[in-house]
């Protein structure tokens, strides 16, 4: 497979850096072709702004969504954005690897999503009408590809448990796994999470590395999270609420998993 | 009151820009003193990296957390970071205003959090032992201050309802309201959310503006979301899980609201 790792940590000698290097070797040894978007090393521009669309009329009111649409259609996006879209098209599987900072991805990675996920590429795809709300949540440009998060946290696993103070890890990652990965079509594999990173000694590192290795070995075969596709009959359109007979009586993120 | 608005939209002539200008006027007219951190206008540096700590040893391994701790203690943080911390100390109430991009805040605002929320300022505050896990979630440097989100979304309100496809808005905002605002001590007011922004005409704009005005008028009196404080007896320490008698049988974000 072609595997893209989008990696966001500022220090190569960190736990994240080691795990990223390990992943590249493990995947290549298994015969995969790997590209890494090392966002800090690339000095990735994090903030979406009018400079991302060099073809636009100077002085015109900037509309992040419409300017993205026009630039994507006309091939006038900033070159760094187009290159990342090309990597996504090339990839059969995408890994986002990052430390959990303030219960989400680092800003530099969030800015990768905002800038690379153009209108017409990751959203605004397909028919939009009273009966169709585009190709998204299970359909879209990236359908058929697999994606997985590799995440490190300083907190303990119990802090992210069902009744842990930070909230359950699956709920914290839902806006990313469902809202950023499933949205443009990815099949999303369960995340690989390493907790309590400040207390990792050599033995624990070896354990985490081996567990990650097994997940990488199974990248092509692991069953994805069974999120409900938008256009598979589970949702009323255009209200986009679950039909009564789907997960009856349930609310919240988990209701969108079959 | 002293009110700080941290605002993240790249276009002054946008809906967000208009609402921000309106908020400043409304608050000033009520006798408050207002400062605005207009992140795009400030060309705010979004990515946390070693450059944020000019006093550190060149070539040393960069540790985002420990380098932040040392720089905060030694007063050697980057000047832009120290200035924002000063504004937070000055403020009695803080408003974060932003468009919801990919189910979270824009990268530029996430980077404001990551860089301004130093170790010793917003986390790593207070005693850390087997029986205390610091002053956080209801205690901390920013305790006694109020905070509120002002958020715009393109999607409909039903899409963000209890059974809406994007997930409930309260759950989407939980990592921000609980994990970023309540964590260092803020009392967090219910969010002000405007949906379906692409279809806002003059009448709907006036309606949204007036509703926001009422929320601003009540900034000092609105009851905060009753998140459970970490050190108030609801949690086991250090596991930091809810005690059995608190929200019995419930899991997920909502279990942390009294």
Short mmCIF file of C-alpha atoms in Angstrom, two decimals:
data_model
loop_
_atom_site.label_atom_id
_atom_site.label_comp_id
_atom_site.label_asym_id
_atom_site.label_seq_id
_atom_site.Cartn_x
_atom_site.Cartn_y
_atom_site.Cartn_z
CA UNK A 1 0.00 0.00 0.00
CA UNK A 2 0.93 3.65 -0.26
CA UNK A 3 0.96 5.09 3.25
CA UNK A 4 1.04 8.78 4.17
CA UNK A 5 2.02 9.73 7.72
CA UNK A 6 1.08 13.28 8.67
CA UNK A 7 3.17 13.96 11.73
CA UNK A 8 3.07 16.93 14.10
CA UNK A 9 5.70 17.17 16.84
CA UNK A 10 8.37 19.88 17.06
CA UNK A 11 11.17 17.67 18.46
CA UNK A 12 12.67 14.80 16.41
CA UNK A 13 14.21 13.26 19.56
CA UNK A 14 10.80 13.01 21.28
CA UNK A 15 8.74 9.88 21.93
CA UNK A 16 6.62 10.91 18.96
CA UNK A 17 9.69 11.29 16.78
CA UNK A 18 10.94 7.82 17.71
CA UNK A 19 7.57 6.23 17.05
CA UNK A 20 7.30 7.98 13.70
CA UNK A 21 10.75 6.71 12.63
CA UNK A 22 9.79 3.23 13.83
CA UNK A 23 6.54 3.34 11.84
CA UNK A 24 8.28 4.29 8.62
CA UNK A 25 10.74 1.39 8.97
CA UNK A 26 8.09 -1.12 9.96
CA UNK A 27 5.84 -0.19 7.05
CA UNK A 28 8.67 -0.17 4.51
CA UNK A 29 9.93 -3.53 5.72
CA UNK A 30 6.42 -4.89 5.09
CA UNK A 31 6.65 -3.71 1.48
CA UNK A 32 4.62 -0.52 1.72
CA UNK A 33 5.68 2.77 0.17
CA UNK A 34 5.72 5.54 2.78
CA UNK A 35 5.66 9.32 2.58
CA UNK A 36 5.86 11.52 5.67
CA UNK A 37 4.49 15.04 5.93
CA UNK A 38 6.57 16.20 8.90
CA UNK A 39 4.71 19.45 9.47
CA UNK A 40 7.19 21.11 11.82
CA UNK A 41 10.17 20.13 9.64
CA UNK A 42 8.28 21.48 6.59
CA UNK A 43 7.60 24.71 8.46
CA UNK A 44 3.96 24.17 7.50
CA UNK A 45 1.88 27.38 7.39
CA UNK A 46 -0.79 26.79 10.04
CA UNK A 47 -3.24 29.64 9.49
CA UNK A 48 -5.71 29.60 6.61
CA UNK A 49 -5.88 33.08 5.11
CA UNK A 50 -6.20 34.98 1.83
CA UNK A 51 -2.53 34.30 0.98
CA UNK A 52 -3.51 30.69 0.32
CA UNK A 53 -5.27 31.80 -2.85
CA UNK A 54 -2.77 33.79 -4.91
CA UNK A 55 -5.16 34.07 -7.87
CA UNK A 56 -7.87 35.98 -6.05
CA UNK A 57 -8.80 39.60 -6.72
CA UNK A 58 -6.77 41.91 -4.52
CA UNK A 59 -8.88 43.82 -2.00
CA UNK A 60 -11.98 41.68 -2.48
CA UNK A 61 -13.75 40.44 0.62
CA UNK A 62 -12.18 37.12 1.59
CA UNK A 63 -14.57 34.19 1.95
CA UNK A 64 -12.64 31.14 3.24
CA UNK A 65 -15.11 28.72 1.71
CA UNK A 66 -15.85 30.38 -1.65
CA UNK A 67 -12.26 31.42 -2.28
CA UNK A 68 -11.23 27.83 -1.58
CA UNK A 69 -13.87 26.60 -4.05
CA UNK A 70 -12.72 28.90 -6.84
CA UNK A 71 -9.02 28.23 -6.29
CA UNK A 72 -9.56 24.46 -6.20
CA UNK A 73 -11.62 24.57 -9.41
CA UNK A 74 -9.15 26.84 -11.20
CA UNK A 75 -6.00 25.12 -10.00
CA UNK A 76 -4.84 28.36 -8.39
CA UNK A 77 -4.37 27.16 -4.82
CA UNK A 78 -1.11 27.73 -3.02
CA UNK A 79 1.40 25.07 -4.10
CA UNK A 80 1.91 23.61 -0.62
CA UNK A 81 -1.82 22.87 -0.41
CA UNK A 82 -1.95 21.20 -3.84
CA UNK A 83 1.03 19.00 -2.96
CA UNK A 84 -0.65 17.68 0.19
CA UNK A 85 -3.87 16.96 -1.73
CA UNK A 86 -1.76 15.00 -4.23
CA UNK A 87 -0.28 12.94 -1.38
CA UNK A 88 -3.79 12.19 -0.10
CA UNK A 89 -4.88 11.04 -3.58
CA UNK A 90 -1.77 8.86 -3.80
CA UNK A 91 -2.24 7.24 -0.38
CA UNK A 92 -4.17 4.05 0.31
CA UNK A 93 -3.84 4.68 4.03
CA UNK A 94 -3.21 7.84 6.05
CA UNK A 95 -1.90 8.03 9.60
CA UNK A 96 -2.23 11.23 11.61
CA UNK A 97 0.31 11.13 14.44
CA UNK A 98 0.37 13.78 17.15
CA UNK A 99 0.49 14.51 20.88
CA UNK A 100 -2.92 15.40 22.32
CA UNK A 101 -2.58 19.09 23.24
CA UNK A 102 -5.54 20.61 25.05
CA UNK A 103 -7.75 17.72 24.05
CA UNK A 104 -7.25 18.07 20.31
CA UNK A 105 -4.57 18.01 17.64
CA UNK A 106 -1.75 20.58 17.66
CA UNK A 107 -2.55 23.82 15.84
CA UNK A 108 -0.08 23.05 13.06
CA UNK A 109 -2.00 19.87 12.19
CA UNK A 110 -5.38 21.56 12.53
CA UNK A 111 -4.11 24.13 10.06
CA UNK A 112 -3.06 21.33 7.70
CA UNK A 113 -6.64 20.10 7.75
CA UNK A 114 -8.13 23.57 7.24
CA UNK A 115 -5.88 24.42 4.31
CA UNK A 116 -5.63 21.04 2.54
CA UNK A 117 -9.32 20.19 2.94
CA UNK A 118 -10.46 22.49 0.14
CA UNK A 119 -14.04 23.09 -0.97
CA UNK A 120 -14.60 20.59 -3.78
CA UNK A 121 -11.90 18.30 -2.41
CA UNK A 122 -12.94 17.41 1.14
CA UNK A 123 -16.29 19.20 1.40
CA UNK A 124 -18.83 20.64 -1.01
CA UNK A 125 -18.51 17.37 -2.99
CA UNK A 126 -21.52 15.94 -4.87
CA UNK A 127 -25.14 17.02 -5.29
CA UNK A 128 -26.56 19.36 -2.69
CA UNK A 129 -30.35 19.55 -2.80
CA UNK A 130 -33.42 18.91 -0.63
CA UNK A 131 -32.85 15.19 -0.93
CA UNK A 132 -29.05 14.99 -1.14
CA UNK A 133 -26.60 16.66 1.21
CA UNK A 134 -23.47 15.98 -0.75
CA UNK A 135 -21.11 13.04 -0.65
CA UNK A 136 -19.75 13.04 2.85
CA UNK A 137 -19.63 10.90 5.99
CA UNK A 138 -18.62 7.69 4.29
CA UNK A 139 -18.55 8.99 0.72
CA UNK A 140 -16.38 11.59 -0.97
CA UNK A 141 -13.00 12.13 -2.59
CA UNK A 142 -11.14 9.95 -0.09
CA UNK A 143 -13.59 7.02 0.00
CA UNK A 144 -11.96 3.61 -0.10
CA UNK A 145 -8.86 4.81 1.76
CA UNK A 146 -8.08 3.94 5.37
CA UNK A 147 -7.07 6.32 8.14
CA UNK A 148 -5.83 5.88 11.70
CA UNK A 149 -4.81 8.17 14.54
CA UNK A 150 -1.62 7.59 16.55
CA UNK A 151 -1.92 9.76 19.66
CA UNK A 152 0.12 10.32 22.81
CA UNK A 153 -1.20 11.86 26.05
CA UNK A 154 0.39 12.92 29.29
CA UNK A 155 -2.68 11.90 31.30
CA UNK A 156 -3.46 8.42 32.53
CA UNK A 157 -5.75 5.98 30.75
CA UNK A 158 -8.25 6.24 33.63
CA UNK A 159 -8.46 10.01 33.13
CA UNK A 160 -9.76 9.26 29.63
CA UNK A 161 -11.99 6.34 30.64
CA UNK A 162 -15.80 6.16 30.46
CA UNK A 163 -16.07 8.19 33.70
CA UNK A 164 -12.66 9.85 33.62
CA UNK A 165 -12.38 13.58 34.25
CA UNK A 166 -11.15 14.47 30.76
CA UNK A 167 -13.99 12.61 29.08
CA UNK A 168 -13.75 9.29 27.22
CA UNK A 169 -10.99 9.19 24.62
CA UNK A 170 -13.42 8.03 21.92
CA UNK A 171 -15.56 11.11 22.50
CA UNK A 172 -12.54 13.43 22.54
CA UNK A 173 -11.38 11.98 19.23
CA UNK A 174 -14.85 11.85 17.63
CA UNK A 175 -14.63 15.33 16.04
CA UNK A 176 -11.39 14.19 14.38
CA UNK A 177 -12.26 10.59 13.54
CA UNK A 178 -15.83 11.28 12.41
CA UNK A 179 -15.72 14.99 11.55
CA UNK A 180 -12.32 15.15 9.80
CA UNK A 181 -11.58 11.59 8.61
CA UNK A 182 -14.94 9.90 7.98
CA UNK A 183 -16.39 13.12 6.52
CA UNK A 184 -14.41 13.07 3.24
CA UNK A 185 -14.76 9.31 2.97
CA UNK A 186 -12.00 7.57 4.93
CA UNK A 187 -12.62 4.23 6.62
CA UNK A 188 -11.39 5.05 10.13
CA UNK A 189 -9.58 2.39 12.13
CA UNK A 190 -9.67 2.41 15.94
CA UNK A 191 -7.04 4.83 17.27
CA UNK A 192 -3.71 3.82 18.76
CA UNK A 193 -3.27 5.79 21.98
CA UNK A 194 -0.29 5.86 24.36
CA UNK A 195 -1.04 7.33 27.81
CA UNK A 196 1.14 8.79 30.58
CA UNK A 197 4.03 9.58 28.30
CA UNK A 198 6.15 11.29 30.96
CA UNK A 199 6.60 7.95 32.72
CA UNK A 200 7.73 5.87 29.76
CA UNK A 201 10.92 3.92 30.48
CA UNK A 202 12.69 1.56 28.08
CA UNK A 203 10.49 -1.42 28.91
CA UNK A 204 7.28 0.57 28.44
CA UNK A 205 8.62 2.09 25.25
CA UNK A 206 9.35 -1.37 23.83
CA UNK A 207 5.84 -2.46 24.77
CA UNK A 208 4.22 0.56 23.12
CA UNK A 209 6.39 0.21 20.03
CA UNK A 210 5.52 -3.45 19.62
CA UNK A 211 1.81 -2.77 20.06
CA UNK A 212 2.04 -0.05 17.43
CA UNK A 213 3.94 -2.43 15.17
CA UNK A 214 1.08 -4.92 15.34
CA UNK A 215 -1.42 -2.22 14.46
CA UNK A 216 0.73 -1.20 11.48
CA UNK A 217 0.99 -4.82 10.35
CA UNK A 218 -2.81 -4.95 10.35
CA UNK A 219 -3.32 -1.58 8.67
CA UNK A 220 -4.91 -3.17 5.62
CA UNK A 221 -7.11 -5.64 7.46
CA UNK A 222 -8.30 -4.08 10.75
CA UNK A 223 -12.07 -3.53 10.76
CA UNK A 224 -12.94 0.18 10.67
CA UNK A 225 -15.15 1.93 13.21
CA UNK A 226 -18.68 1.30 11.85
CA UNK A 227 -19.78 4.95 11.60
CA UNK A 228 -23.18 5.28 9.93
CA UNK A 229 -22.97 6.64 6.38
CA UNK A 230 -24.96 9.80 5.74
CA UNK A 231 -26.63 8.51 2.58
CA UNK A 232 -27.30 4.93 3.65
CA UNK A 233 -30.78 5.53 5.02
CA UNK A 234 -29.98 6.16 8.69
CA UNK A 235 -30.52 9.92 8.47
CA UNK A 236 -33.42 12.17 7.48
CA UNK A 237 -32.36 14.67 4.82
CA UNK A 238 -32.01 17.66 5.04
CA UNK A 239 -32.48 17.72 8.84
CA UNK A 240 -29.67 15.14 9.06
CA UNK A 241 -30.98 13.62 12.26
CA UNK A 242 -30.98 9.88 12.92
CA UNK A 243 -34.27 8.19 12.00
CA UNK A 244 -36.26 7.05 15.04
CA UNK A 245 -35.58 3.37 14.40
CA UNK A 246 -31.79 3.88 14.38
CA UNK A 247 -30.19 3.67 17.83
CA UNK A 248 -33.64 4.38 19.33
CA UNK A 249 -33.60 6.73 22.29
CA UNK A 250 -29.85 7.28 22.15
CA UNK A 251 -28.14 10.65 21.75
CA UNK A 252 -24.57 11.85 21.47
CA UNK A 253 -21.54 10.77 19.47
CA UNK A 254 -21.92 7.03 20.11
CA UNK A 255 -25.34 6.96 18.43
CA UNK A 256 -23.56 7.42 15.07
CA UNK A 257 -21.69 4.12 15.39
CA UNK A 258 -23.56 1.01 14.21
CA UNK B 1 -15.75 44.61 34.08
CA UNK B 2 -12.62 44.17 32.02
CA UNK B 3 -13.51 42.06 28.98
CA UNK B 4 -11.06 40.39 26.63
CA UNK B 5 -12.34 39.19 23.26
CA UNK B 6 -10.06 36.70 21.54
CA UNK B 7 -11.22 36.73 17.96
CA UNK B 8 -10.22 34.48 15.07
CA UNK B 9 -11.55 35.26 11.60
CA UNK B 10 -9.43 36.33 8.64
CA UNK B 11 -11.96 38.77 7.10
CA UNK B 12 -13.04 41.96 8.89
CA UNK B 13 -16.10 42.30 6.61
CA UNK B 14 -17.40 38.84 7.57
CA UNK B 15 -20.36 38.00 9.79
CA UNK B 16 -17.85 37.28 12.54
CA UNK B 17 -16.18 40.64 12.01
CA UNK B 18 -19.50 42.48 12.27
CA UNK B 19 -20.49 40.63 15.41
CA UNK B 20 -17.11 41.33 17.00
CA UNK B 21 -17.43 45.07 16.27
CA UNK B 22 -20.96 45.01 17.64
CA UNK B 23 -19.81 43.25 20.82
CA UNK B 24 -17.10 45.81 21.50
CA UNK B 25 -19.59 48.67 21.16
CA UNK B 26 -22.28 46.98 23.21
CA UNK B 27 -19.87 46.17 26.05
CA UNK B 28 -18.30 49.62 26.06
CA UNK B 29 -21.68 51.28 26.07
CA UNK B 30 -22.52 49.26 29.19
CA UNK B 31 -19.44 50.68 30.90
CA UNK B 32 -17.06 47.76 30.45
CA UNK B 33 -13.44 48.15 29.35
CA UNK B 34 -12.73 45.99 26.31
CA UNK B 35 -9.56 44.66 24.74
CA UNK B 36 -9.58 42.60 21.55
CA UNK B 37 -6.92 40.10 20.54
CA UNK B 38 -7.66 39.99 16.81
CA UNK B 39 -5.42 37.03 16.03
CA UNK B 40 -5.39 37.36 12.25
CA UNK B 41 -4.82 41.12 12.40
CA UNK B 42 -1.99 40.52 14.91
CA UNK B 43 -0.47 37.93 12.57
CA UNK B 44 -0.45 35.64 15.59
CA UNK B 45 2.15 32.85 15.40
CA UNK B 46 0.05 29.69 15.48
CA UNK B 47 2.61 26.92 15.97
CA UNK B 48 4.21 26.25 19.35
CA UNK B 49 7.90 25.54 18.85
CA UNK B 50 11.35 26.12 20.34
CA UNK B 51 11.40 29.73 19.07
CA UNK B 52 8.81 30.55 21.75
CA UNK B 53 11.53 30.20 24.38
CA UNK B 54 14.42 32.45 23.36
CA UNK B 55 16.32 31.77 26.59
CA UNK B 56 16.71 28.04 26.09
CA UNK B 57 20.01 26.31 25.41
CA UNK B 58 20.65 26.11 21.69
CA UNK B 59 20.65 22.55 20.35
CA UNK B 60 19.13 21.02 23.49
CA UNK B 61 16.28 18.60 23.06
CA UNK B 62 13.05 20.61 23.01
CA UNK B 63 10.39 19.58 25.52
CA UNK B 64 7.22 21.65 24.94
CA UNK B 65 6.10 21.24 28.53
CA UNK B 66 9.41 21.58 30.44
CA UNK B 67 10.71 24.41 28.27
CA UNK B 68 7.42 26.21 28.86
CA UNK B 69 7.80 25.66 32.62
CA UNK B 70 11.32 27.06 32.73
CA UNK B 71 10.57 30.03 30.52
CA UNK B 72 7.45 30.91 32.51
CA UNK B 73 9.35 30.70 35.81
CA UNK B 74 12.30 32.69 34.49
CA UNK B 75 10.30 35.32 32.65
CA UNK B 76 12.00 34.34 29.41
CA UNK B 77 8.96 33.53 27.32
CA UNK B 78 8.44 35.10 23.94
CA UNK B 79 7.01 38.60 24.39
CA UNK B 80 3.79 37.93 22.46
CA UNK B 81 2.97 35.09 24.86
CA UNK B 82 3.63 37.17 27.98
CA UNK B 83 1.40 39.97 26.65
CA UNK B 84 -1.56 37.63 26.17
CA UNK B 85 -1.09 36.19 29.66
CA UNK B 86 -1.17 39.74 30.98
CA UNK B 87 -4.47 40.37 29.18
CA UNK B 88 -5.91 37.20 30.74
CA UNK B 89 -4.83 38.34 34.21
CA UNK B 90 -6.40 41.74 33.54
CA UNK B 91 -9.71 40.37 32.31
CA UNK B 92 -12.76 39.64 34.43
CA UNK B 93 -14.43 37.96 31.47
CA UNK B 94 -13.04 36.40 28.31
CA UNK B 95 -14.93 35.75 25.08
CA UNK B 96 -13.52 33.41 22.48
CA UNK B 97 -15.19 34.18 19.13
CA UNK B 98 -14.61 32.02 16.08
CA UNK B 99 -16.22 30.12 13.20
CA UNK B 100 -16.43 26.38 13.82
CA UNK B 101 -13.97 24.89 11.31
CA UNK B 102 -13.90 21.12 11.11
CA UNK B 103 -15.71 20.84 14.42
CA UNK B 104 -13.22 22.85 16.46
CA UNK B 105 -11.62 26.27 16.70
CA UNK B 106 -9.48 27.63 13.84
CA UNK B 107 -5.79 26.63 14.03
CA UNK B 108 -4.72 30.21 14.78
CA UNK B 109 -6.85 30.20 17.96
CA UNK B 110 -5.76 26.68 18.93
CA UNK B 111 -2.19 27.96 18.64
CA UNK B 112 -3.06 30.89 20.88
CA UNK B 113 -4.19 28.40 23.53
CA UNK B 114 -1.13 26.19 23.14
CA UNK B 115 1.35 29.04 23.36
CA UNK B 116 -0.35 31.30 25.96
CA UNK B 117 -1.36 28.44 28.25
CA UNK B 118 2.11 27.99 29.72
CA UNK B 119 3.14 25.37 32.28
CA UNK B 120 2.75 27.11 35.63
CA UNK B 121 0.17 29.48 34.20
CA UNK B 122 -2.66 27.32 32.86
CA UNK B 123 -1.45 23.84 33.82
CA UNK B 124 1.05 22.38 36.25
CA UNK B 125 -0.44 24.73 38.89
CA UNK B 126 -0.58 23.69 42.56
CA UNK B 127 0.46 20.57 44.44
CA UNK B 128 0.81 17.36 42.46
CA UNK B 129 0.92 14.28 44.68
CA UNK B 130 -0.97 11.02 45.30
CA UNK B 131 -3.80 12.96 46.91
CA UNK B 132 -3.75 16.20 44.90
CA UNK B 133 -3.67 16.49 41.14
CA UNK B 134 -3.00 20.17 40.92
CA UNK B 135 -5.37 23.10 40.83
CA UNK B 136 -7.39 22.59 37.71
CA UNK B 137 -10.95 22.01 36.55
CA UNK B 138 -12.54 24.75 38.58
CA UNK B 139 -9.40 26.01 40.30
CA UNK B 140 -6.24 27.62 38.97
CA UNK B 141 -4.76 30.89 37.80
CA UNK B 142 -7.94 32.04 36.06
CA UNK B 143 -10.44 31.08 38.78
CA UNK B 144 -13.10 33.68 39.46
CA UNK B 145 -13.13 34.88 35.87
CA UNK B 146 -15.94 34.18 33.41
CA UNK B 147 -15.61 32.86 29.88
CA UNK B 148 -18.01 32.37 26.98
CA UNK B 149 -17.79 31.07 23.43
CA UNK B 150 -19.34 32.93 20.50
CA UNK B 151 -19.41 30.47 17.61
CA UNK B 152 -20.75 30.45 14.05
CA UNK B 153 -21.44 27.34 11.97
CA UNK B 154 -22.45 26.73 8.37
CA UNK B 155 -24.52 23.69 9.31
CA UNK B 156 -28.10 23.75 10.56
CA UNK B 157 -29.09 23.60 14.20
CA UNK B 158 -30.64 20.15 13.63
CA UNK B 159 -27.29 18.84 12.35
CA UNK B 160 -25.88 19.69 15.79
CA UNK B 161 -28.91 18.47 17.77
CA UNK B 162 -29.04 15.52 20.20
CA UNK B 163 -29.32 13.07 17.27
CA UNK B 164 -27.83 15.28 14.55
CA UNK B 165 -25.18 13.87 12.24
CA UNK B 166 -22.36 16.15 13.45
CA UNK B 167 -22.97 15.29 17.09
CA UNK B 168 -24.55 17.56 19.73
CA UNK B 169 -23.03 21.03 19.87
CA UNK B 170 -22.47 20.73 23.63
CA UNK B 171 -20.37 17.62 23.08
CA UNK B 172 -18.42 19.20 20.21
CA UNK B 173 -17.63 22.20 22.40
CA UNK B 174 -16.88 20.17 25.56
CA UNK B 175 -13.14 19.83 24.90
CA UNK B 176 -12.99 23.63 24.61
CA UNK B 177 -15.43 24.61 27.35
CA UNK B 178 -14.31 22.01 29.88
CA UNK B 179 -10.80 21.15 28.68
CA UNK B 180 -9.56 24.64 27.77
CA UNK B 181 -11.72 27.07 29.78
CA UNK B 182 -12.82 25.25 32.93
CA UNK B 183 -9.39 23.60 33.27
CA UNK B 184 -7.44 26.73 34.33
CA UNK B 185 -10.35 27.94 36.44
CA UNK B 186 -12.84 29.89 34.32
CA UNK B 187 -16.54 29.81 35.10
CA UNK B 188 -17.90 28.90 31.67
CA UNK B 189 -21.19 30.40 30.51
CA UNK B 190 -23.41 28.57 28.02
CA UNK B 191 -22.15 29.21 24.48
CA UNK B 192 -23.75 31.58 22.00
CA UNK B 193 -24.04 29.73 18.67
CA UNK B 194 -25.29 31.01 15.32
CA UNK B 195 -26.15 28.30 12.80
CA UNK B 196 -26.51 28.25 9.00
CA UNK B 197 -24.46 31.35 8.47
CA UNK B 198 -24.59 31.23 4.67
CA UNK B 199 -28.32 31.99 4.76
CA UNK B 200 -28.22 35.03 7.02
CA UNK B 201 -30.13 37.97 5.57
CA UNK B 202 -30.60 41.37 7.22
CA UNK B 203 -33.55 40.29 9.35
CA UNK B 204 -31.76 37.19 10.60
CA UNK B 205 -28.62 39.20 11.24
CA UNK B 206 -30.57 41.69 13.36
CA UNK B 207 -32.10 38.82 15.28
CA UNK B 208 -28.73 37.16 15.94
CA UNK B 209 -27.13 40.47 16.89
CA UNK B 210 -29.89 41.28 19.38
CA UNK B 211 -29.70 37.83 20.92
CA UNK B 212 -25.94 38.24 21.30
CA UNK B 213 -26.49 41.68 22.80
CA UNK B 214 -28.69 40.19 25.50
CA UNK B 215 -26.05 37.59 26.29
CA UNK B 216 -23.43 40.35 26.57
CA UNK B 217 -25.69 42.39 28.84
CA UNK B 218 -25.90 39.34 31.12
CA UNK B 219 -22.19 38.49 30.97
CA UNK B 220 -21.73 39.19 34.68
CA UNK B 221 -24.89 37.44 35.88
CA UNK B 222 -25.58 34.40 33.67
CA UNK B 223 -25.24 31.14 35.60
CA UNK B 224 -22.21 29.15 34.47
CA UNK B 225 -22.35 25.54 33.27
CA UNK B 226 -22.16 23.53 36.52
CA UNK B 227 -19.09 21.45 35.66
CA UNK B 228 -17.92 19.36 38.60
CA UNK B 229 -14.73 20.68 40.22
CA UNK B 230 -11.84 18.21 40.35
CA UNK B 231 -11.08 18.79 44.02
CA UNK B 232 -14.63 19.06 45.33
CA UNK B 233 -15.05 15.38 46.20
CA UNK B 234 -16.67 14.11 43.00
CA UNK B 235 -13.50 12.40 41.73
CA UNK B 236 -11.19 9.72 43.02
CA UNK B 237 -7.58 10.89 43.02
CA UNK B 238 -5.28 10.00 41.29
CA UNK B 239 -7.47 7.84 39.02
CA UNK B 240 -9.61 10.93 38.44
CA UNK B 241 -12.74 8.95 37.76
CA UNK B 242 -16.16 9.98 39.04
CA UNK B 243 -17.06 8.37 42.35
CA UNK B 244 -19.83 5.76 42.02
CA UNK B 245 -22.41 7.94 43.75
CA UNK B 246 -21.89 10.84 41.32
CA UNK B 247 -24.04 10.60 38.18
CA UNK B 248 -24.43 6.87 38.86
CA UNK B 249 -24.25 4.66 35.80
CA UNK B 250 -23.63 7.57 33.44
CA UNK B 251 -20.62 7.92 31.14
CA UNK B 252 -19.38 10.52 28.68
CA UNK B 253 -19.02 14.29 28.74
CA UNK B 254 -22.43 15.04 30.26
CA UNK B 255 -21.59 13.06 33.42
CA UNK B 256 -19.22 15.89 34.38
CA UNK B 257 -22.02 18.44 34.62
CA UNK B 258 -23.91 18.61 37.93
#
